Coordinates of C-alpha atoms and ligand atoms in Angstrom, one line a residue:
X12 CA 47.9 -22.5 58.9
X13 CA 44.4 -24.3 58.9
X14 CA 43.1 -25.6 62.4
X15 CA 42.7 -29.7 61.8
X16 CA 39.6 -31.7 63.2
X17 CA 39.8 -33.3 66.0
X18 CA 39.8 -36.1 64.5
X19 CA 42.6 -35.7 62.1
X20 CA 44.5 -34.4 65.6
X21 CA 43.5 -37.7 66.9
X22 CA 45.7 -38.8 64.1
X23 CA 49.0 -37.4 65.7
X24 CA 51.0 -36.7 62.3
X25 CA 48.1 -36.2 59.7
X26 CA 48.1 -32.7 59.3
X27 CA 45.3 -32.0 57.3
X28 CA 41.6 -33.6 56.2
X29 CA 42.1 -37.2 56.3
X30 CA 41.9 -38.7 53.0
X31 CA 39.5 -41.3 51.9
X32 CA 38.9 -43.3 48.8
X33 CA 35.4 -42.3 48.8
X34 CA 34.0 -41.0 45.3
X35 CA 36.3 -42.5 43.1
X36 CA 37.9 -39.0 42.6
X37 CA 40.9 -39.8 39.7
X38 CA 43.3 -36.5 40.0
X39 CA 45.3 -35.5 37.6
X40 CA 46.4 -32.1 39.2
X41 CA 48.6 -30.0 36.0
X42 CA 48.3 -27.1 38.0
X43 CA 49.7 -28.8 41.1
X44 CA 52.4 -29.3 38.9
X45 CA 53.1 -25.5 38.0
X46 CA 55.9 -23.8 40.0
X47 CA 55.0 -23.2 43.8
X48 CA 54.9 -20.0 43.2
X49 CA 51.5 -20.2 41.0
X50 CA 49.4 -20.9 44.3
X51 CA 49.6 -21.7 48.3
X52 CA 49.9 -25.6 48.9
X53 CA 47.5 -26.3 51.7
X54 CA 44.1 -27.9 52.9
X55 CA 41.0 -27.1 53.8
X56 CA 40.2 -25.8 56.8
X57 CA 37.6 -28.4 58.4
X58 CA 34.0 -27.3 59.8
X59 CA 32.0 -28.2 62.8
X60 CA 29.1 -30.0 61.3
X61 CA 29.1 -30.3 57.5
X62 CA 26.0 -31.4 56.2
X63 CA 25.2 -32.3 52.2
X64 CA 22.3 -30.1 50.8
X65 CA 22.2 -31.0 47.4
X66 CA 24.4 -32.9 45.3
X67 CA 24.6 -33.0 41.7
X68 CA 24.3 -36.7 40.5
X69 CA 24.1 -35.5 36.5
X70 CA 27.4 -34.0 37.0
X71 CA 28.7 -36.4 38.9
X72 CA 28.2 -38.8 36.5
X73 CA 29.7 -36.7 34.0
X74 CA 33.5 -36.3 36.3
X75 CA 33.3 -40.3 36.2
X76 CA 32.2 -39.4 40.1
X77 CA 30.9 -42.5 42.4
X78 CA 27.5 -40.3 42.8
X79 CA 25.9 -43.1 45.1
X80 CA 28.7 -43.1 47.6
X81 CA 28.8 -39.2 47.4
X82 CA 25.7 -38.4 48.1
X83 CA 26.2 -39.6 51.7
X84 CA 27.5 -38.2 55.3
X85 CA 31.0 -39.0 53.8
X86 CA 30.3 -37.1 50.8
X87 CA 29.0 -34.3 52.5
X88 CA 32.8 -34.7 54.8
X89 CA 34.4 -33.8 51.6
X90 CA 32.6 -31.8 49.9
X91 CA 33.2 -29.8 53.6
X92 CA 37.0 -30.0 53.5
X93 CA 36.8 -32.2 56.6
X94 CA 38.1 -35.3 54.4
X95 CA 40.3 -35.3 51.0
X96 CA 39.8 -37.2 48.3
X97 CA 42.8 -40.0 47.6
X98 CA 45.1 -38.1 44.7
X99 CA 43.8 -34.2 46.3
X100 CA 46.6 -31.9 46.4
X101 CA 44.8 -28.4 47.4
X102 CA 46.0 -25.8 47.0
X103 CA 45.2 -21.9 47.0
X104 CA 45.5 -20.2 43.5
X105 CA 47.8 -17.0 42.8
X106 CA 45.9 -14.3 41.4
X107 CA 45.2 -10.3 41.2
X108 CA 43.0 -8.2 39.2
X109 CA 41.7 -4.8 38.8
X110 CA 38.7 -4.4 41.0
X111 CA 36.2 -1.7 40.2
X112 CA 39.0 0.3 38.0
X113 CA 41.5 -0.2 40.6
X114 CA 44.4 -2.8 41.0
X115 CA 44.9 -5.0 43.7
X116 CA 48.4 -6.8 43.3
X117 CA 47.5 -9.4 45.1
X118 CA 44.2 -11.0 45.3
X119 CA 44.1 -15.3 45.1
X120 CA 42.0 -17.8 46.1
X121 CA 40.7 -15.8 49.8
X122 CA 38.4 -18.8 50.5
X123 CA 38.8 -21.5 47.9
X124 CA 40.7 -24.5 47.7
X125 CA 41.3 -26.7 44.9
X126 CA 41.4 -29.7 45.2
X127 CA 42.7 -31.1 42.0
X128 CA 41.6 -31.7 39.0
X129 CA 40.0 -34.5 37.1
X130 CA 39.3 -35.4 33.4
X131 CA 35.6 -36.2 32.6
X132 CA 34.0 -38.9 30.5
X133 CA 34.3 -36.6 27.7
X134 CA 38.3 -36.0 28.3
X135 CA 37.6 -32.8 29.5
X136 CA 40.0 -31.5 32.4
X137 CA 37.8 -29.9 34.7
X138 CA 39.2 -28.1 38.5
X139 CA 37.2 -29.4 41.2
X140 CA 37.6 -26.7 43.9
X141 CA 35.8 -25.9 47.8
X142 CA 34.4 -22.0 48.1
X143 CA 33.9 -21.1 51.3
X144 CA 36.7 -23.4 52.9
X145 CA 38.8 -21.0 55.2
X146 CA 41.6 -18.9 55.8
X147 CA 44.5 -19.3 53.1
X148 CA 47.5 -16.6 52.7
X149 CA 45.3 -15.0 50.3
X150 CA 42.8 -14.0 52.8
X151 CA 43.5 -10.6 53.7
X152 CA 41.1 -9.2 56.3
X153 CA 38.4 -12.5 55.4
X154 CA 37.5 -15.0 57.7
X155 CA 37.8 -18.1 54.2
X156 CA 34.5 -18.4 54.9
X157 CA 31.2 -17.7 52.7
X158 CA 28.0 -17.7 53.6
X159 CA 24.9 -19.8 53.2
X160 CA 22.4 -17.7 50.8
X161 CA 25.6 -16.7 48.2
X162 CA 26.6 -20.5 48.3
X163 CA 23.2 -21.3 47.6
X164 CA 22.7 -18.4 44.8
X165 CA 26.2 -19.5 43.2
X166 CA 24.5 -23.3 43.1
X167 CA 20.9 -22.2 41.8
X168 CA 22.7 -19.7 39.1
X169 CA 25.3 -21.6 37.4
X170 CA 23.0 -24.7 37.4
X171 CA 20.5 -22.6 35.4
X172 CA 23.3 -21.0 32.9
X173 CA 24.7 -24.1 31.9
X174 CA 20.3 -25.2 31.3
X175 CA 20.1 -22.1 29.3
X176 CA 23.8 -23.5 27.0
X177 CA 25.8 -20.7 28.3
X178 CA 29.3 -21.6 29.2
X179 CA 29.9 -21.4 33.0
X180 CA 31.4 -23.4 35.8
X181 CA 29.1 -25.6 37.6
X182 CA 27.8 -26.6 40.8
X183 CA 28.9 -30.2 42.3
X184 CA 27.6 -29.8 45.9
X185 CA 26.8 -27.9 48.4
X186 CA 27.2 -28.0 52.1
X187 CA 26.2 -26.3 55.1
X188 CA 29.0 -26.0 57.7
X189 CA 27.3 -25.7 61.3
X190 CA 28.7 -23.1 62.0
X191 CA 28.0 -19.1 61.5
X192 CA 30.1 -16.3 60.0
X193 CA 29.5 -12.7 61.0
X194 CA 28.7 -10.4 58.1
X195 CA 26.3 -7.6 59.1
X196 CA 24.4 -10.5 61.1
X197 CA 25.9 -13.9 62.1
X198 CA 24.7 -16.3 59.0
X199 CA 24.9 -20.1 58.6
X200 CA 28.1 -21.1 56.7
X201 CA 28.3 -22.5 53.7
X202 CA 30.7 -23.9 51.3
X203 CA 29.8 -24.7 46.8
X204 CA 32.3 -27.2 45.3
X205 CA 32.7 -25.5 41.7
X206 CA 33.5 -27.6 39.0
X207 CA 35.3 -25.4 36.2
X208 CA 37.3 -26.0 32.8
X209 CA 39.8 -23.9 34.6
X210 CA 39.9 -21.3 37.9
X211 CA 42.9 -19.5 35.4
X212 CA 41.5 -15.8 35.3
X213 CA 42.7 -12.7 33.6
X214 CA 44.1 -12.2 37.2
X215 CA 45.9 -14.7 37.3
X216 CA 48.2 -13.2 34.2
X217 CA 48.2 -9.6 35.6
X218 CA 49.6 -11.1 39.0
X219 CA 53.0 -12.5 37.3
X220 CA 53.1 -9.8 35.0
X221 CA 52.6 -7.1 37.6
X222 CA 55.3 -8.9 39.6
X223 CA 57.7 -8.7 36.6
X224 CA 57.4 -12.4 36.6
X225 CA 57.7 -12.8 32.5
X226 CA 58.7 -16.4 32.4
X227 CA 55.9 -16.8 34.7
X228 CA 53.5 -15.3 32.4
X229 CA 55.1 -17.3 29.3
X230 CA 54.3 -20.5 31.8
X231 CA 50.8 -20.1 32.5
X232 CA 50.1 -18.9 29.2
X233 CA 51.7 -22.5 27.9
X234 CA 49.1 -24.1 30.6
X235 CA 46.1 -22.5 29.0
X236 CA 47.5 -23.3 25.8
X237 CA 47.9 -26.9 26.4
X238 CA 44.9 -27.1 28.9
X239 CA 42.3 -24.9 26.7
X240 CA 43.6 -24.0 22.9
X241 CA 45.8 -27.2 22.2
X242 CA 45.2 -26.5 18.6
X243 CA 47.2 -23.6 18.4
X244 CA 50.0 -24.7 20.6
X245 CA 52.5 -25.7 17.3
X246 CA 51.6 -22.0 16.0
X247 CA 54.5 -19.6 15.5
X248 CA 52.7 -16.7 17.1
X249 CA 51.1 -19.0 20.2
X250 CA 50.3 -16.1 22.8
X251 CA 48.9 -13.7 20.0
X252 CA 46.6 -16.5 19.4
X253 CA 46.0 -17.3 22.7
X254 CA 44.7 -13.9 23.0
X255 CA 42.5 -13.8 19.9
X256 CA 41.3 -16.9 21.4
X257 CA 40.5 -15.7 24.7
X258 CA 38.7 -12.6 23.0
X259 CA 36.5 -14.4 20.9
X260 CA 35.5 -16.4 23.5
X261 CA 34.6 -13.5 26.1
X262 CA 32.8 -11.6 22.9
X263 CA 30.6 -14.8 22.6
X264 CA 30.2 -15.3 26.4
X265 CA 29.1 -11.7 26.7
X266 CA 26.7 -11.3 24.2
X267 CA 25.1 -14.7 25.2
X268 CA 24.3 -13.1 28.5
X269 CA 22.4 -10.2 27.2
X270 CA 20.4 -12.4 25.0
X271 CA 19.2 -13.8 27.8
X272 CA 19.1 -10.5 30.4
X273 CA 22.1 -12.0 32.4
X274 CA 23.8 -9.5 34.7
X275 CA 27.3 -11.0 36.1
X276 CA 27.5 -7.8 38.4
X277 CA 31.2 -7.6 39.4
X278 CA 33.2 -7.8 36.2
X279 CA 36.5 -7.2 37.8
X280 CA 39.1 -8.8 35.7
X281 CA 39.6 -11.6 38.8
X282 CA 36.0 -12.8 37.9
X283 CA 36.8 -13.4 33.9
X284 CA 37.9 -16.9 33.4
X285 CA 40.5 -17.4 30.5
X286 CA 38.3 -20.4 29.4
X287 CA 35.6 -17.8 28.3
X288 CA 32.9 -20.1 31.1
X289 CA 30.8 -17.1 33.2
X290 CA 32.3 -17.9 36.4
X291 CA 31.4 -16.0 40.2
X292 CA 28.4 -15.7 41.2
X293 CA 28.2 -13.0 43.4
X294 CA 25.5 -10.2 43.1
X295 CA 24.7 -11.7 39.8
X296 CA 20.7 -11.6 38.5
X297 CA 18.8 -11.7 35.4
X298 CA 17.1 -8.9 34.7
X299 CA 12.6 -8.4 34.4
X300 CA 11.4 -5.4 33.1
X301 CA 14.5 -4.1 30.0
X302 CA 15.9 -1.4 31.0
X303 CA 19.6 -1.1 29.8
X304 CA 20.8 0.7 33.1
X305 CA 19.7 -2.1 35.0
X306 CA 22.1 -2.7 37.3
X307 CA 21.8 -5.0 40.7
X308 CA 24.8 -5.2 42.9
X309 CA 24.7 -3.2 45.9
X310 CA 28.8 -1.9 45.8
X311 CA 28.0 -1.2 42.4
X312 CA 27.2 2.3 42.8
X313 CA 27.4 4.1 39.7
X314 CA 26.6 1.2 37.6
X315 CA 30.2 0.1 36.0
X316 CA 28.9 -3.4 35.7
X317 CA 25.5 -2.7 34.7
X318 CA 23.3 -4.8 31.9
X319 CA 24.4 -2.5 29.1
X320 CA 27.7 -1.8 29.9
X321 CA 28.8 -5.9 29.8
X322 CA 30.0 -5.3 26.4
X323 CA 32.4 -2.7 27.4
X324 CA 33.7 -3.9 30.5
X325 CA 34.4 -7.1 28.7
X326 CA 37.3 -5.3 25.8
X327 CA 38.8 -3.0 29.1
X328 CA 39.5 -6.4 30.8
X329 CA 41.1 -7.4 28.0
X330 CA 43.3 -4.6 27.4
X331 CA 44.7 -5.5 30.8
X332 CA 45.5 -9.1 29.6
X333 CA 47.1 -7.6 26.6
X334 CA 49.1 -5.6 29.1
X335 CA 49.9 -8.8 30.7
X336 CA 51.2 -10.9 27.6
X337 CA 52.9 -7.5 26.0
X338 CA 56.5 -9.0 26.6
X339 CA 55.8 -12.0 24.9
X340 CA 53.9 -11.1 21.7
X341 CA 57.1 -9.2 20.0
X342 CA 60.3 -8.2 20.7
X343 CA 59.4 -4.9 19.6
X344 CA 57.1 -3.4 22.6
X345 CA 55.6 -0.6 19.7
X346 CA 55.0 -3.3 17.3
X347 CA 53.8 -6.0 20.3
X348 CA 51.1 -3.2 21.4
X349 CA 50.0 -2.2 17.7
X350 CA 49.5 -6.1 16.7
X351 CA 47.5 -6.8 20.5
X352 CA 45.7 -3.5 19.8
X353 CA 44.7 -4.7 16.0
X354 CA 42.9 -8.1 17.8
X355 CA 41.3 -6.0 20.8
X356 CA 39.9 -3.5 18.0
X357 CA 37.9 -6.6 16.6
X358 CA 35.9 -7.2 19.7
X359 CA 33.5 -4.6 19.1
X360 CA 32.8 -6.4 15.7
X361 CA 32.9 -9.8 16.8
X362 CA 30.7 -9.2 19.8
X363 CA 28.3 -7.8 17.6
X364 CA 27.8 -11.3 15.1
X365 CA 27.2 -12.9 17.8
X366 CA 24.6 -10.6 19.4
X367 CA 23.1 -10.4 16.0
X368 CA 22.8 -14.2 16.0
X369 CA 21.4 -14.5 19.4
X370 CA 18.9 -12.0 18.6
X371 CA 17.8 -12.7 15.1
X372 CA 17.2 -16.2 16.5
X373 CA 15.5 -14.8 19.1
X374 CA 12.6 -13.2 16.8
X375 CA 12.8 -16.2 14.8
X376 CA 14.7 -14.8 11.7
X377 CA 16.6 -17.2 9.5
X378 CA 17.0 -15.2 6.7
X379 CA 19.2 -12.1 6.3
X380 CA 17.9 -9.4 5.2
X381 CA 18.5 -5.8 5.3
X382 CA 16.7 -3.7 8.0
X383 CA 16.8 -6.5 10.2
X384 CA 18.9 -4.9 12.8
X385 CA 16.9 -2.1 12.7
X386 CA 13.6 -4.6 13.6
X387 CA 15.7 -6.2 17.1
X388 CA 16.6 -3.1 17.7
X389 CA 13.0 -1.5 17.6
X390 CA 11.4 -4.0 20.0
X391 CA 14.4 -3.6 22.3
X392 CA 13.5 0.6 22.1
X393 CA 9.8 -0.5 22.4
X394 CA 10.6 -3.0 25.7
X395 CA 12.7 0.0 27.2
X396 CA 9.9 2.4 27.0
X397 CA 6.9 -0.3 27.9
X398 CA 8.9 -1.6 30.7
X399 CA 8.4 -4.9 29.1
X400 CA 9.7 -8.4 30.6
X401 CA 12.8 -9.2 28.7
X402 CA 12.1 -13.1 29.2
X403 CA 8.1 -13.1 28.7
X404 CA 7.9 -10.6 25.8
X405 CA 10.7 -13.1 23.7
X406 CA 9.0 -16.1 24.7
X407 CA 5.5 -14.7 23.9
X408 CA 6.4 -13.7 20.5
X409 CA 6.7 -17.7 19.7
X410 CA 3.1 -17.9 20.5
X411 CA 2.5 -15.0 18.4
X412 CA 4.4 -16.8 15.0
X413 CA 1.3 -19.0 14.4
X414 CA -1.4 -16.9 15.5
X415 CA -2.2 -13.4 16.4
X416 CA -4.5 -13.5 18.9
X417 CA -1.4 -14.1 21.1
X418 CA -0.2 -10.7 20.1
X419 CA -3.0 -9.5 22.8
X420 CA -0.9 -11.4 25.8
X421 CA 2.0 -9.5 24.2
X422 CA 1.1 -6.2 24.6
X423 CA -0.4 -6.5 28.1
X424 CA 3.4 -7.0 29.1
X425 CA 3.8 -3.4 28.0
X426 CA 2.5 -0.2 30.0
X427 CA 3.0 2.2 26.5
X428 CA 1.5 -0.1 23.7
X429 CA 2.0 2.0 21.1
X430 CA 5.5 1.2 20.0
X431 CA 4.6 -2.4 20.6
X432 CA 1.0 -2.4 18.2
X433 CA 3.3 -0.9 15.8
X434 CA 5.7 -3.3 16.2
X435 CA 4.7 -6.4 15.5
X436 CA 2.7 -6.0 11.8
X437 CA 5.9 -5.4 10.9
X438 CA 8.0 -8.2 12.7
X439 CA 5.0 -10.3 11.2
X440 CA 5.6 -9.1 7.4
X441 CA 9.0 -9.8 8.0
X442 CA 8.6 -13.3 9.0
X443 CA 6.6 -13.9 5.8
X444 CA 9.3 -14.0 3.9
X445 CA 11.0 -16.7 5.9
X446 CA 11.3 -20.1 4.1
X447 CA 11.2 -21.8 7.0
X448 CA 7.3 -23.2 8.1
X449 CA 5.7 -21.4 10.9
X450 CA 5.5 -24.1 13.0
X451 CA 9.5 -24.2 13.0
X452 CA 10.0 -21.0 13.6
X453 CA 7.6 -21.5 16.4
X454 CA 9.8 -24.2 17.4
X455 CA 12.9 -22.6 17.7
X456 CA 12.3 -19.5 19.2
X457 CA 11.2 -21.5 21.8
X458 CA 14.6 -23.1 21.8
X459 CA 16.4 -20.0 22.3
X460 CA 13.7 -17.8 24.9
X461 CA 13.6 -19.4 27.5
X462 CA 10.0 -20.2 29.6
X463 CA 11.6 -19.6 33.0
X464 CA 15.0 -18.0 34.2
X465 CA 16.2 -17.6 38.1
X466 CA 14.1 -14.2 38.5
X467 CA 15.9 -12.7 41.3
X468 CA 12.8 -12.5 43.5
X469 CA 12.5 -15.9 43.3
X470 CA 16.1 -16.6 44.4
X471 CA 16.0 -14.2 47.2
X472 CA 13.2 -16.0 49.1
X473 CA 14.4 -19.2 48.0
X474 CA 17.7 -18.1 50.1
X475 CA 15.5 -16.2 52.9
X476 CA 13.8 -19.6 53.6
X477 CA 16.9 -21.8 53.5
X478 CA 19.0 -19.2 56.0
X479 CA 15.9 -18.3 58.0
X480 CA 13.6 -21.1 58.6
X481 CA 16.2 -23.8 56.9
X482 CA 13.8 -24.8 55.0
X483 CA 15.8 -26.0 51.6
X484 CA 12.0 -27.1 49.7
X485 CA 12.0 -24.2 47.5
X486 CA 16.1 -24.2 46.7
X487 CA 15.1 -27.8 45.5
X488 CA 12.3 -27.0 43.4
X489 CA 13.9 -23.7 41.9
X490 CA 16.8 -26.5 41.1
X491 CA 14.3 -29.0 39.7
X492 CA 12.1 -26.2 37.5
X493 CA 15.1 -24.4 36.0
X494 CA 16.7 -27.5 34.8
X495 CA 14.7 -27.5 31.5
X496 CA 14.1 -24.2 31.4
X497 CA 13.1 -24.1 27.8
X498 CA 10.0 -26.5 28.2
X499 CA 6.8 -25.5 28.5
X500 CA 5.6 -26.6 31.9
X501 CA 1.9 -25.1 32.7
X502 CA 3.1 -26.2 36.0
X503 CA 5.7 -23.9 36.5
X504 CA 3.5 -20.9 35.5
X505 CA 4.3 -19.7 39.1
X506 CA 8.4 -19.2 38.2
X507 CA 7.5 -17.4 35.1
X508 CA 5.9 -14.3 36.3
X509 CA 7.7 -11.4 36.6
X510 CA 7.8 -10.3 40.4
X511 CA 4.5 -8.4 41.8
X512 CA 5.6 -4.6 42.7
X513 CA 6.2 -6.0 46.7
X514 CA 8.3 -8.9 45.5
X515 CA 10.9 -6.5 43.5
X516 CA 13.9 -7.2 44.5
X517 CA 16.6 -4.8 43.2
X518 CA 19.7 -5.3 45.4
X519 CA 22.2 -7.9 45.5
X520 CA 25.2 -8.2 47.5
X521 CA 28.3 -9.5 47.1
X522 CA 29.5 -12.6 48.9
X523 CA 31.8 -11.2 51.5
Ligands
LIG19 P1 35.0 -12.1 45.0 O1 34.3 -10.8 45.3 O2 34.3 -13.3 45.6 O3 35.3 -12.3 43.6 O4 36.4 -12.1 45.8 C1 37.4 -11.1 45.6 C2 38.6 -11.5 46.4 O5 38.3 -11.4 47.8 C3 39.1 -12.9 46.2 O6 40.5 -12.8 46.3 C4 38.5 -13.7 47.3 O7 39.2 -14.8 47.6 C5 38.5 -12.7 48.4 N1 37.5 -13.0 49.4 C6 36.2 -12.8 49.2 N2 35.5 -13.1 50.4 C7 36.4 -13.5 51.2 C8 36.3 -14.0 52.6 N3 35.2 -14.1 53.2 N4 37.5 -14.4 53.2 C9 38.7 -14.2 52.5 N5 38.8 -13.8 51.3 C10 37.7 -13.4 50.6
LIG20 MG1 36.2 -13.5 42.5

């Protein structure tokens, strides 16, 4: 059981956080309302000496939040776990997942609490939930806690995906705790609130299933129905849907990442949210110099979740959630698996159109013409072998639609020019025939390559100065420059450059 403040002690028979009105938080908690065996009911464990270091007002404002009374020391109580929100009911989700390869049966929320969820100005529901906020009975050997520099990564990271359109879960606020965790050195604590559509993972469906738990699995799958893919709830074949749905969300999700270099890092089917958002941040980074075999996560040692295995990884997660909804798709187990099998075939394809789109877009092609595969895939071969920046070389090449004597800045981005001299004559012939003026093309590739991304350099000192000198200037300003990150800003020249050869920074870790 969670320790309570002393001042919730004070309070002989509070248990928990004391609740507040504060923030004008309006819960509606559907999961809450799932059978207790879906999750741990429990609180937040409360910290020394919680302390708000950046709160998000925009989305705030989008949850119907009170931002101005948030963004206070009472805000920064909750957003600790020290104080609950009137209508909370946290609790500590149910999940497993196959880590690496390997299963663990039984996984959950280790250090995350959920507060509850509410629906925002758009009637979307969306989770509100604490990371970082202590012991649950999912904890294993943790301590519940996380540390400052991932809390602050997760923040500056999902910020920037949802600037750069791609679906993800979002950053509320984040705290410091006052007090330290031990990982290989004693750190400052942190803790991110997380705002998601849902924390409802592939997980979550193996750990019923796994459990033999198939009016479990037929429950949550009517949750994510109702909560996600309403339209197809009347259909006769519901959870075959659900999983086409689910698919062709993940298919879009992936191949948006590697339009833009993204590297999740730890695709274990406990980090892939049903909702098809990009959701934990843990070793995560976007990628400089293309290379396909970039990989950054340090437990990642022979590179299962590296850059150009993403569209892989993605269809083997999904296989397990076929394994998990099996029972339910047809009486017949042969005929469930060929009909699951028949949708999971498709992802291949469908992840395809949509990498086509990204890219095509990306090189400012409108029309559809034949060999234009051949011309993405060319630069991409020409990138590899240059070691050209992914992100400068795209967004160069809208400089290059209106005049060519940006094609010099171009190839200066590439160490072997030949490919890349080569290169673009064609890509230029090609874009003659585009009916589109110049000038829009211009336009939109701009609106799709984006002038700055969180380069991993950059986050890693942005972290170094928080935790070390707590110093949280440049985790502000990375916040403030990546929120348009497809404007040109001459004043944010500095965040576009690729790192110097001393800045490289090719290791991440993991939260834990
Ligand atoms: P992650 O690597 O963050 O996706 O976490 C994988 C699993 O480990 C989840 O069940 C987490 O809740 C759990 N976990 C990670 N870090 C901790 C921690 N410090 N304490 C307890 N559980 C943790
Ligand atoms: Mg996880």
């Amino acid at each position: 059981m969670p320790s309570t403040s002393p001042d919730s002690a004070a309070a002989d028979t509070v248990t928990g956080p004391l609740a507040t009105t504060t923030g004008g938080f309006a819960f509606d908690n559907s999961y809450a309302r799932l059978p207790e065996r879906f999750y741990a009911r429990m609180p937040p464990e409360p910290v020394a000496a919680p302390r708000l270091i950046r709160f998000n007002h925009a989305l705030a404002a989008e949850l119907g939040l009170d931002a101005a009374a948030l963004d206070s020391p009472e805000g920064a109580e909750i957003f600790a776990g020290n104080r609950m929100p009137q209508g909370a009911e946290p609790l500590a989700m149910a999940y497993a997942g196959h880590q690496f390869g390997h299963y663990t049966p039984q996984l959950g929320d280790g250090r995350a609490i959920l507060l509850g969820e509410v629906i925002d100005r758009a009637g979307q529901r969306r989770d509100i939930q604490l990371k970082g906020s202590g012991r649950t009975p999912f904890s294993r050997q943790g301590d519940g806690r996380a540390a400052l520099g991932p809390v602050l990564r997760e923040y500056v990271m999902s910020e920037a995906m949802h600037a750069l359109g791609v679906p993800t879960t979002r950053a509320l606020a984040a705290v410091t705790t006052g007090e330290q965790v031990v990982r290989d050195a004693f750190l400052p604590g942190g803790i991110v609130t997380r705002v998601a559509s849902s924390h409802i993972r592939v997980g979550t469906f193996q750990y019923f299933a796994a459990h033999g738990d198939h009016e479990a699995v037929a429950t949550l799958a009517d949750h994510v129905i109702a909560r996600h893919f309403p339209e197809i709830g009347g259909m006769p074949d519901r959870y075959l849907a659900l999983y086409e749905q689910v698919l062709e969300r993940q298919a879009a999700l992936v191949a948006h990442w590697m339009s833009l270099g993204f590297i999740h890092g730890v695709m274990n089917t406990d980090n892939m949210a049903i909702s098809g958002e990009t959701i934990d941040y843990g070793p995560c980074a976007f990628m400089d110099a293309y290379d396909p075999a970039t990989k950054f996560s340090f437990v990642d040692e022979y590179g299962r979740y590296a850059y150009v295995n993403q569209p892989r990884i993605a269809p083997w997660n999904l296989a397990r959630l076929a394994e998990a909804l099996l029972p339910h798709v047809d009486a017949d187990t042969e005929r469930g698996i060929a009909r699951l099998g028949e949708i999971l075939g498709t992802f291949p394809e469908r992840y395809r159109l949509h990498w086509r789109a990204h890219m095509r877009a990306k090189i400012g092609l409108d029309r559809e013409e034949d060999g234009d595969d051949a011309l993405i895939e060319d630069l991409l071969d020409a990138m590899h072998q240059g070691g050209a920046d992914f992100t400068l070389t795209f967004r160069n090449l809208a400089d290059a639609v209106l005049d060519d004597g940006a094609d010099e800045a171009i190839r200066d981005l590439f160490t072997l020019g030949d490919a890349i001299r080569a290169w673009l004559p064609r890509w230029r012939a090609r874009l003659a025939h585009e009916a589109r003026p110049p000038g829009d093309t211009a336009t939109a590739m701009r609106g799709v390559n984006p002038f700055v991304i969180p380069r991993n350099h950059r986050v890693e000192a942005m972290i170094d100065a928080a935790v070390t000198h707590d110093d949280f200037g440049p985790f502000d300003t990375l916040n403030d420059v990546l929120a348009e990150p497809f404007a040109d800003k001459p004043q944010h020249a500095a965040f576009q450059a690729p790192p110097l050869a001393h800045e490289r920074v090719t290791l991440t870790f993991c939260g834990t």
